N, CA, C and O atoms as CSV, one atom per row, in Angstrom:
chain,resi,resn,atom,element,x,y,z
A,1,UNK,N,N,205.965,-115.802,149.436
A,1,UNK,CA,C,206.905,-114.871,149.993
A,1,UNK,C,C,206.764,-114.868,151.519
A,1,UNK,O,O,205.652,-114.912,152.045
A,2,UNK,N,N,207.874,-114.817,152.207
A,2,UNK,CA,C,207.872,-114.776,153.669
A,2,UNK,C,C,207.156,-113.530,154.156
A,2,UNK,O,O,207.304,-112.451,153.584
A,3,UNK,N,N,206.370,-113.691,155.230
A,3,UNK,CA,C,205.756,-112.554,155.910
A,3,UNK,C,C,206.187,-112.587,157.365
A,3,UNK,O,O,206.509,-113.638,157.920
A,4,UNK,N,N,206.182,-111.406,157.964
A,4,UNK,CA,C,206.594,-111.242,159.351
A,4,UNK,C,C,205.457,-110.604,160.131
A,4,UNK,O,O,204.836,-109.648,159.666
A,5,UNK,N,N,205.188,-111.129,161.309
A,5,UNK,CA,C,204.205,-110.528,162.212
A,5,UNK,C,C,204.981,-109.888,163.350
A,5,UNK,O,O,205.775,-110.544,164.025
A,6,UNK,N,N,204.743,-108.602,163.555
A,6,UNK,CA,C,205.399,-107.849,164.621
A,6,UNK,C,C,204.337,-107.412,165.615
A,6,UNK,O,O,203.464,-106.606,165.294
A,7,UNK,N,N,204.420,-107.954,166.827
A,7,UNK,CA,C,203.494,-107.575,167.893
A,7,UNK,C,C,204.200,-106.617,168.832
A,7,UNK,O,O,205.348,-106.840,169.215
A,8,UNK,N,N,203.505,-105.546,169.202
A,8,UNK,CA,C,204.009,-104.567,170.160
A,8,UNK,C,C,202.970,-104.495,171.270
A,8,UNK,O,O,201.843,-104.053,171.049
A,9,UNK,N,N,203.357,-104.932,172.463
A,9,UNK,CA,C,202.386,-105.189,173.517
A,9,UNK,C,C,202.709,-104.479,174.827
A,9,UNK,O,O,203.872,-104.306,175.192
A,10,UNK,N,N,201.662,-104.078,175.515
A,10,UNK,CA,C,201.727,-103.660,176.904
A,10,UNK,C,C,200.922,-104.686,177.688
A,10,UNK,O,O,199.745,-104.909,177.404
A,11,UNK,N,N,201.550,-105.300,178.664
A,11,UNK,CA,C,200.934,-106.390,179.424
A,11,UNK,C,C,200.362,-105.827,180.728
A,11,UNK,O,O,201.081,-105.198,181.505
A,12,UNK,N,N,199.070,-106.056,180.965
A,12,UNK,CA,C,198.449,-105.571,182.192
A,12,UNK,C,C,197.912,-106.705,183.066
A,12,UNK,O,O,197.431,-106.457,184.171
A,13,UNK,N,N,197.988,-107.934,182.585
A,13,UNK,CA,C,197.609,-109.109,183.388
A,13,UNK,C,C,198.662,-110.190,183.132
A,13,UNK,O,O,198.532,-110.999,182.212
A,14,UNK,N,N,199.704,-110.185,183.963
A,14,UNK,CA,C,200.849,-111.067,183.742
A,14,UNK,C,C,200.460,-112.541,183.804
A,14,UNK,O,O,200.971,-113.327,183.006
A,15,UNK,N,N,199.595,-112.945,184.699
A,15,UNK,CA,C,199.219,-114.362,184.833
A,15,UNK,C,C,198.554,-114.872,183.552
A,15,UNK,O,O,198.886,-115.952,183.064
A,16,UNK,N,N,197.632,-114.107,183.022
A,16,UNK,CA,C,196.964,-114.530,181.781
A,16,UNK,C,C,197.926,-114.515,180.610
A,16,UNK,O,O,197.870,-115.401,179.757
A,17,UNK,N,N,198.805,-113.531,180.549
A,17,UNK,CA,C,199.774,-113.487,179.457
A,17,UNK,C,C,200.733,-114.673,179.550
A,17,UNK,O,O,201.063,-115.281,178.532
A,18,UNK,N,N,201.175,-115.000,180.744
A,18,UNK,CA,C,202.079,-116.138,180.919
A,18,UNK,C,C,201.409,-117.454,180.519
A,18,UNK,O,O,202.067,-118.341,179.975
A,19,UNK,N,N,200.124,-117.585,180.781
A,19,UNK,CA,C,199.387,-118.781,180.346
A,19,UNK,C,C,199.365,-118.857,178.824
A,19,UNK,O,O,199.566,-119.929,178.253
A,20,UNK,N,N,199.124,-117.738,178.172
A,20,UNK,CA,C,199.163,-117.672,176.711
A,20,UNK,C,C,200.556,-118.030,176.196
A,20,UNK,O,O,200.692,-118.842,175.281
A,21,UNK,N,N,201.576,-117.431,176.774
A,21,UNK,CA,C,202.952,-117.653,176.322
A,21,UNK,C,C,203.361,-119.118,176.461
A,21,UNK,O,O,204.104,-119.625,175.621
A,22,UNK,N,N,202.900,-119.798,177.487
A,22,UNK,CA,C,203.241,-121.206,177.682
A,22,UNK,C,C,202.613,-122.091,176.612
A,22,UNK,O,O,203.214,-123.082,176.197
A,23,UNK,N,N,201.413,-121.744,176.163
A,23,UNK,CA,C,200.702,-122.546,175.163
A,23,UNK,C,C,201.076,-122.165,173.729
A,23,UNK,O,O,200.747,-122.894,172.793
A,24,UNK,N,N,201.750,-121.049,173.550
A,24,UNK,CA,C,202.024,-120.477,172.242
A,24,UNK,C,C,202.973,-121.290,171.351
A,24,UNK,O,O,202.629,-121.524,170.193
A,25,UNK,N,N,204.148,-121.733,171.823
A,25,UNK,CA,C,205.128,-122.361,170.917
A,25,UNK,C,C,204.619,-123.551,170.112
A,25,UNK,O,O,204.852,-123.589,168.903
A,26,UNK,N,N,203.934,-124.531,170.716
A,26,UNK,CA,C,203.503,-125.660,169.884
A,26,UNK,C,C,202.452,-125.283,168.843
A,26,UNK,O,O,202.414,-125.866,167.759
A,27,UNK,N,N,201.607,-124.322,169.164
A,27,UNK,CA,C,200.588,-123.886,168.191
A,27,UNK,C,C,201.265,-123.158,167.033
A,27,UNK,O,O,200.907,-123.369,165.875
A,28,UNK,N,N,202.222,-122.318,167.332
A,28,UNK,CA,C,202.963,-121.618,166.284
A,28,UNK,C,C,203.676,-122.618,165.375
A,28,UNK,O,O,203.590,-122.517,164.151
A,29,UNK,N,N,204.372,-123.571,165.966
A,29,UNK,CA,C,205.131,-124.559,165.187
A,29,UNK,C,C,204.220,-125.425,164.326
A,29,UNK,O,O,204.588,-125.789,163.209
A,30,UNK,N,N,203.043,-125.757,164.831
A,30,UNK,CA,C,202.110,-126.598,164.086
A,30,UNK,C,C,201.722,-125.973,162.751
A,30,UNK,O,O,201.395,-126.686,161.803
A,31,UNK,N,N,201.755,-124.647,162.672
A,31,UNK,CA,C,201.372,-123.952,161.449
A,31,UNK,C,C,202.576,-123.377,160.702
A,31,UNK,O,O,202.421,-122.517,159.835
A,32,UNK,N,N,203.776,-123.854,161.041
A,32,UNK,CA,C,204.969,-123.461,160.305
A,32,UNK,C,C,205.529,-122.105,160.668
A,32,UNK,O,O,206.422,-121.601,159.987
A,33,UNK,N,N,205.021,-121.504,161.731
A,33,UNK,CA,C,205.545,-120.210,162.155
A,33,UNK,C,C,206.831,-120.361,162.938
A,33,UNK,O,O,207.093,-121.407,163.531
A,34,UNK,N,N,207.631,-119.306,162.935
A,34,UNK,CA,C,208.889,-119.295,163.684
A,34,UNK,C,C,208.953,-118.046,164.547
A,34,UNK,O,O,208.628,-116.947,164.098
A,35,UNK,N,N,209.375,-118.229,165.787
A,35,UNK,CA,C,209.604,-117.105,166.687
A,35,UNK,C,C,211.025,-116.616,166.438
A,35,UNK,O,O,211.986,-117.334,166.712
A,36,UNK,N,N,211.164,-115.392,165.918
A,36,UNK,CA,C,212.470,-114.845,165.586
A,36,UNK,C,C,213.045,-113.985,166.702
A,36,UNK,O,O,214.259,-113.959,166.904
A,37,UNK,N,N,212.184,-113.282,167.427
A,37,UNK,CA,C,212.640,-112.416,168.514
A,37,UNK,C,C,211.484,-112.148,169.460
A,37,UNK,O,O,210.327,-112.057,169.049
A,38,UNK,N,N,211.823,-112.023,170.738
A,38,UNK,CA,C,210.863,-111.609,171.758
A,38,UNK,C,C,211.666,-110.867,172.815
A,38,UNK,O,O,212.592,-111.425,173.404
A,39,UNK,N,N,211.312,-109.617,173.053
A,39,UNK,CA,C,212.122,-108.785,173.933
A,39,UNK,C,C,211.216,-107.969,174.837
A,39,UNK,O,O,210.310,-107.282,174.365
A,40,UNK,N,N,211.463,-108.046,176.146
A,40,UNK,CA,C,210.675,-107.261,177.103
A,40,UNK,C,C,211.346,-105.930,177.433
A,40,UNK,O,O,210.835,-105.155,178.241
A,41,UNK,N,N,212.478,-105.671,176.812
A,41,UNK,CA,C,213.152,-104.386,177.021
A,41,UNK,C,C,213.873,-103.950,175.738
A,41,UNK,O,O,215.085,-103.738,175.752
A,42,UNK,N,N,213.132,-103.816,174.632
A,42,UNK,CA,C,213.809,-103.399,173.400
A,42,UNK,C,C,214.354,-101.975,173.538
A,42,UNK,O,O,213.762,-101.133,174.214
A,43,UNK,N,N,215.450,-101.733,172.910
A,43,UNK,CA,C,216.072,-100.408,172.933
A,43,UNK,C,C,215.386,-99.534,171.890
A,43,UNK,O,O,215.398,-99.854,170.702
A,44,UNK,N,N,214.801,-98.455,172.325
A,44,UNK,CA,C,214.160,-97.507,171.417
A,44,UNK,C,C,215.255,-96.604,170.854
A,44,UNK,O,O,215.921,-95.886,171.599
A,45,UNK,N,N,215.432,-96.643,169.550
A,45,UNK,CA,C,216.485,-95.881,168.892
A,45,UNK,C,C,215.984,-94.513,168.447
A,45,UNK,O,O,216.717,-93.527,168.510
A,46,UNK,N,N,214.727,-94.457,167.995
A,46,UNK,CA,C,214.134,-93.191,167.558
A,46,UNK,C,C,212.687,-93.145,168.009
A,46,UNK,O,O,212.006,-94.170,168.030
A,47,UNK,N,N,212.224,-91.980,168.363
A,47,UNK,CA,C,210.823,-91.758,168.672
A,47,UNK,C,C,210.416,-92.282,170.042
A,47,UNK,O,O,211.250,-92.672,170.859
A,48,UNK,N,N,209.108,-92.276,170.265
A,48,UNK,CA,C,208.520,-92.751,171.516
A,48,UNK,C,C,207.876,-94.098,171.271
A,48,UNK,O,O,207.259,-94.321,170.230
A,49,UNK,N,N,208.020,-94.987,172.222
A,49,UNK,CA,C,207.429,-96.323,172.118
A,49,UNK,C,C,206.739,-96.629,173.440
A,49,UNK,O,O,207.407,-96.745,174.467
A,50,UNK,N,N,205.415,-96.762,173.437
A,50,UNK,CA,C,204.675,-96.881,174.694
A,50,UNK,C,C,204.514,-98.307,175.233
A,50,UNK,O,O,203.856,-98.497,176.256
A,51,UNK,N,N,205.083,-99.287,174.589
A,51,UNK,CA,C,204.809,-100.678,174.967
A,51,UNK,C,C,205.916,-101.286,175.821
A,51,UNK,O,O,206.926,-100.642,176.106
A,52,UNK,N,N,205.708,-102.546,176.226
A,52,UNK,CA,C,206.643,-103.256,177.097
A,52,UNK,C,C,207.319,-104.437,176.421
A,52,UNK,O,O,208.357,-104.901,176.892
A,53,UNK,N,N,206.760,-104.926,175.340
A,53,UNK,CA,C,207.289,-106.131,174.727
A,53,UNK,C,C,207.097,-106.063,173.225
A,53,UNK,O,O,206.085,-105.567,172.730
A,54,UNK,N,N,208.100,-106.577,172.502
A,54,UNK,CA,C,208.001,-106.722,171.055
A,54,UNK,C,C,208.272,-108.182,170.713
A,54,UNK,O,O,209.171,-108.810,171.272
A,55,UNK,N,N,207.474,-108.711,169.781
A,55,UNK,CA,C,207.610,-110.107,169.346
A,55,UNK,C,C,207.616,-110.116,167.825
A,55,UNK,O,O,206.777,-109.481,167.187
A,56,UNK,N,N,208.570,-110.842,167.248
A,56,UNK,CA,C,208.681,-110.935,165.794
A,56,UNK,C,C,208.572,-112.397,165.378
A,56,UNK,O,O,209.346,-113.240,165.831
A,57,UNK,N,N,207.600,-112.691,164.508
A,57,UNK,CA,C,207.353,-114.038,163.996
A,57,UNK,C,C,207.548,-114.045,162.492
A,57,UNK,O,O,207.432,-113.006,161.842
A,58,UNK,N,N,207.844,-115.218,161.932
A,58,UNK,CA,C,207.878,-115.344,160.474
A,58,UNK,C,C,207.026,-116.532,160.052
A,58,UNK,O,O,206.880,-117.520,160.771
A,59,UNK,N,N,206.467,-116.391,158.844
A,59,UNK,CA,C,205.669,-117.438,158.214
A,59,UNK,C,C,206.075,-117.516,156.756
A,59,UNK,O,O,206.497,-116.516,156.177
A,60,UNK,N,N,205.955,-118.679,156.160
A,60,UNK,CA,C,206.335,-118.878,154.775
A,60,UNK,C,C,205.523,-118.072,153.792
A,60,UNK,O,O,205.998,-117.756,152.701
A,61,UNK,N,N,204.298,-117.733,154.165
A,61,UNK,CA,C,203.426,-116.971,153.271
A,61,UNK,C,C,202.322,-116.314,154.087
A,61,UNK,O,O,202.095,-116.652,155.249
A,62,UNK,N,N,201.645,-115.370,153.452
A,62,UNK,CA,C,200.490,-114.724,154.098
A,62,UNK,C,C,199.409,-115.762,154.407
A,62,UNK,O,O,198.729,-115.672,155.429
A,63,UNK,N,N,199.258,-116.737,153.526
A,63,UNK,CA,C,198.262,-117.793,153.744
A,63,UNK,C,C,198.606,-118.623,154.974
A,63,UNK,O,O,197.711,-118.997,155.733
A,64,UNK,N,N,199.902,-118.922,155.186
A,64,UNK,CA,C,200.321,-119.649,156.388
A,64,UNK,C,C,199.986,-118.851,157.644
A,64,UNK,O,O,199.496,-119.403,158.630
A,65,UNK,N,N,200.254,-117.547,157.598
A,65,UNK,CA,C,199.899,-116.692,158.732
A,65,UNK,C,C,198.405,-116.741,158.994
A,65,UNK,O,O,197.981,-116.893,160.139
A,66,UNK,N,N,197.598,-116.612,157.939
A,66,UNK,CA,C,196.138,-116.621,158.102
A,66,UNK,C,C,195.643,-117.956,158.659
A,66,UNK,O,O,194.754,-117.978,159.510
A,67,UNK,N,N,196.210,-119.064,158.189
A,67,UNK,CA,C,195.814,-120.376,158.723
A,67,UNK,C,C,196.097,-120.457,160.215
A,67,UNK,O,O,195.281,-120.965,160.984
A,68,UNK,N,N,197.262,-119.952,160.620
A,68,UNK,CA,C,197.628,-119.966,162.038
A,68,UNK,C,C,196.724,-119.030,162.844
A,68,UNK,O,O,196.145,-119.441,163.850
A,69,UNK,N,N,196.601,-117.788,162.410
A,69,UNK,CA,C,195.892,-116.784,163.212
A,69,UNK,C,C,194.392,-117.045,163.317
A,69,UNK,O,O,193.744,-116.563,164.246
A,70,UNK,N,N,193.840,-117.796,162.381
A,70,UNK,CA,C,192.410,-118.110,162.429
A,70,UNK,C,C,192.130,-119.546,162.860
A,70,UNK,O,O,190.976,-119.971,162.897
A,71,UNK,N,N,193.184,-120.295,163.187
A,71,UNK,CA,C,193.006,-121.699,163.574
A,71,UNK,C,C,192.270,-121.800,164.912
A,71,UNK,O,O,192.396,-120.911,165.754
A,72,UNK,N,N,191.512,-122.864,165.112
A,72,UNK,CA,C,190.835,-123.049,166.398
A,72,UNK,C,C,191.823,-123.095,167.564
A,72,UNK,O,O,191.530,-122.589,168.647
A,73,UNK,N,N,192.984,-123.698,167.346
A,73,UNK,CA,C,193.974,-123.801,168.424
A,73,UNK,C,C,194.483,-122.414,168.831
A,73,UNK,O,O,194.586,-122.114,170.021
A,74,UNK,N,N,194.798,-121.574,167.848
A,74,UNK,CA,C,195.299,-120.249,168.188
A,74,UNK,C,C,194.190,-119.363,168.742
A,74,UNK,O,O,194.409,-118.632,169.708
A,75,UNK,N,N,193.018,-119.417,168.151
A,75,UNK,CA,C,191.906,-118.591,168.651
A,75,UNK,C,C,191.626,-118.912,170.124
A,75,UNK,O,O,191.308,-118.019,170.910
A,76,UNK,N,N,191.747,-120.193,170.491
A,76,UNK,CA,C,191.514,-120.594,171.889
A,76,UNK,C,C,192.521,-119.934,172.827
A,76,UNK,O,O,192.126,-119.338,173.829
A,77,UNK,N,N,193.820,-120.029,172.517
A,77,UNK,CA,C,194.815,-119.468,173.437
A,77,UNK,C,C,194.896,-117.944,173.335
A,77,UNK,O,O,195.282,-117.283,174.298
A,78,UNK,N,N,194.539,-117.386,172.187
A,78,UNK,CA,C,194.672,-115.937,172.012
A,78,UNK,C,C,193.701,-115.149,172.888
A,78,UNK,O,O,193.880,-113.947,173.085
A,79,UNK,N,N,192.689,-115.808,173.407
A,79,UNK,CA,C,191.770,-115.114,174.328
A,79,UNK,C,C,192.519,-114.553,175.527
A,79,UNK,O,O,192.229,-113.452,175.994
A,80,UNK,N,N,193.493,-115.324,176.026
A,80,UNK,CA,C,194.287,-114.840,177.152
A,80,UNK,C,C,195.148,-113.645,176.753
A,80,UNK,O,O,195.237,-112.674,177.505
A,81,UNK,N,N,195.779,-113.699,175.586
A,81,UNK,CA,C,196.591,-112.556,175.145
A,81,UNK,C,C,195.732,-111.313,174.959
A,81,UNK,O,O,196.104,-110.220,175.385
A,82,UNK,N,N,194.590,-111.488,174.325
A,82,UNK,CA,C,193.718,-110.344,174.075
A,82,UNK,C,C,193.226,-109.720,175.373
A,82,UNK,O,O,193.108,-108.498,175.463
A,83,UNK,N,N,192.935,-110.544,176.383
A,83,UNK,CA,C,192.469,-110.030,177.671
A,83,UNK,C,C,193.602,-109.434,178.499
A,83,UNK,O,O,193.364,-108.563,179.335
A,84,UNK,N,N,194.837,-109.898,178.275
A,84,UNK,CA,C,195.959,-109.524,179.133
A,84,UNK,C,C,196.807,-108.376,178.592
A,84,UNK,O,O,197.669,-107.858,179.303
A,85,UNK,N,N,196.573,-107.969,177.338
A,85,UNK,CA,C,197.458,-106.978,176.724
A,85,UNK,C,C,196.683,-105.910,175.963
A,85,UNK,O,O,195.508,-106.069,175.631
A,86,UNK,N,N,197.384,-104.829,175.705
A,86,UNK,CA,C,196.970,-103.809,174.745
A,86,UNK,C,C,198.120,-103.690,173.759
A,86,UNK,O,O,199.280,-103.864,174.133
A,87,UNK,N,N,197.814,-103.398,172.523
A,87,UNK,CA,C,198.890,-103.211,171.576
A,87,UNK,C,C,198.439,-103.375,170.145
A,87,UNK,O,O,197.251,-103.314,169.826
A,88,UNK,N,N,199.428,-103.586,169.292
A,88,UNK,CA,C,199.176,-103.740,167.869
A,88,UNK,C,C,199.942,-104.941,167.346
A,88,UNK,O,O,200.961,-105.344,167.907
A,89,UNK,N,N,199.429,-105.507,166.257
A,89,UNK,CA,C,200.134,-106.548,165.519
A,89,UNK,C,C,200.170,-106.094,164.072
A,89,UNK,O,O,199.136,-105.796,163.473
A,90,UNK,N,N,201.376,-106.046,163.517
A,90,UNK,CA,C,201.566,-105.633,162.130
A,90,UNK,C,C,201.986,-106.842,161.313
A,90,UNK,O,O,202.765,-107.669,161.787
A,91,UNK,N,N,201.485,-106.956,160.101
A,91,UNK,CA,C,201.896,-108.006,159.186
A,91,UNK,C,C,202.705,-107.349,158.077
A,91,UNK,O,O,202.210,-106.477,157.364
A,92,UNK,N,N,203.957,-107.779,157.940
A,92,UNK,CA,C,204.890,-107.171,156.997
A,92,UNK,C,C,205.280,-108.167,155.924
A,92,UNK,O,O,205.617,-109.309,156.236
A,93,UNK,N,N,205.241,-107.758,154.671
A,93,UNK,CA,C,205.723,-108.613,153.589
A,93,UNK,C,C,207.240,-108.591,153.597
A,93,UNK,O,O,207.859,-107.546,153.798
A,94,UNK,N,N,207.833,-109.763,153.376
A,94,UNK,CA,C,209.276,-109.843,153.220
A,94,UNK,C,C,209.703,-109.122,151.945
A,94,UNK,O,O,208.892,-108.862,151.056
A,95,UNK,N,N,210.964,-108.815,151.881
A,95,UNK,CA,C,211.467,-108.124,150.689
A,95,UNK,C,C,211.531,-109.120,149.541
A,95,UNK,O,O,212.147,-110.180,149.652
A,96,UNK,N,N,210.893,-108.766,148.455
A,96,UNK,CA,C,210.861,-109.600,147.271
A,96,UNK,C,C,211.152,-108.757,146.050
A,96,UNK,O,O,211.963,-107.831,146.097
A,97,UNK,N,N,210.504,-109.074,144.988
A,97,UNK,CA,C,210.717,-108.370,143.722
A,97,UNK,C,C,210.213,-106.930,143.742
A,97,UNK,O,O,210.536,-106.150,142.847
A,98,UNK,N,N,209.431,-106.575,144.746
A,98,UNK,CA,C,208.860,-105.232,144.802
A,98,UNK,C,C,209.845,-104.202,145.359
A,98,UNK,O,O,209.523,-103.014,145.382
A,99,UNK,N,N,211.022,-104.613,145.805
A,99,UNK,CA,C,211.971,-103.675,146.396
A,99,UNK,C,C,212.732,-102.951,145.310
A,99,UNK,O,O,213.125,-103.624,144.357
A,100,UNK,N,N,212.974,-101.700,145.344
A,100,UNK,CA,C,212.513,-100.780,146.374
A,100,UNK,C,C,211.102,-100.297,146.085
A,100,UNK,O,O,210.660,-100.228,144.938
A,101,UNK,N,N,210.417,-99.969,147.163
A,101,UNK,CA,C,209.036,-99.501,147.023
A,101,UNK,C,C,208.951,-98.021,147.299
A,101,UNK,O,O,207.867,-97.441,147.231
């Protein structure tokens, strides 16, 4: 089942984040991930949102996500993201046979 990773980030070191962002696409593609959306000015429709950027990724399965997120290639570049940002990453299951929940 498809899974989605939603990152909500506040960037406090633009140079390090930009280095991460430049190295990100080929590593994501190598593990079958897809960048679906990335927005530095998302429109908040309800509630308060304290971050600056939202990123939405998709993977064919939770296992594909885990292979990518724990891969040596991603762990290497993610050091820059971790040092340059504060935020959360959520892993969401795609809608399958469990709907409605």
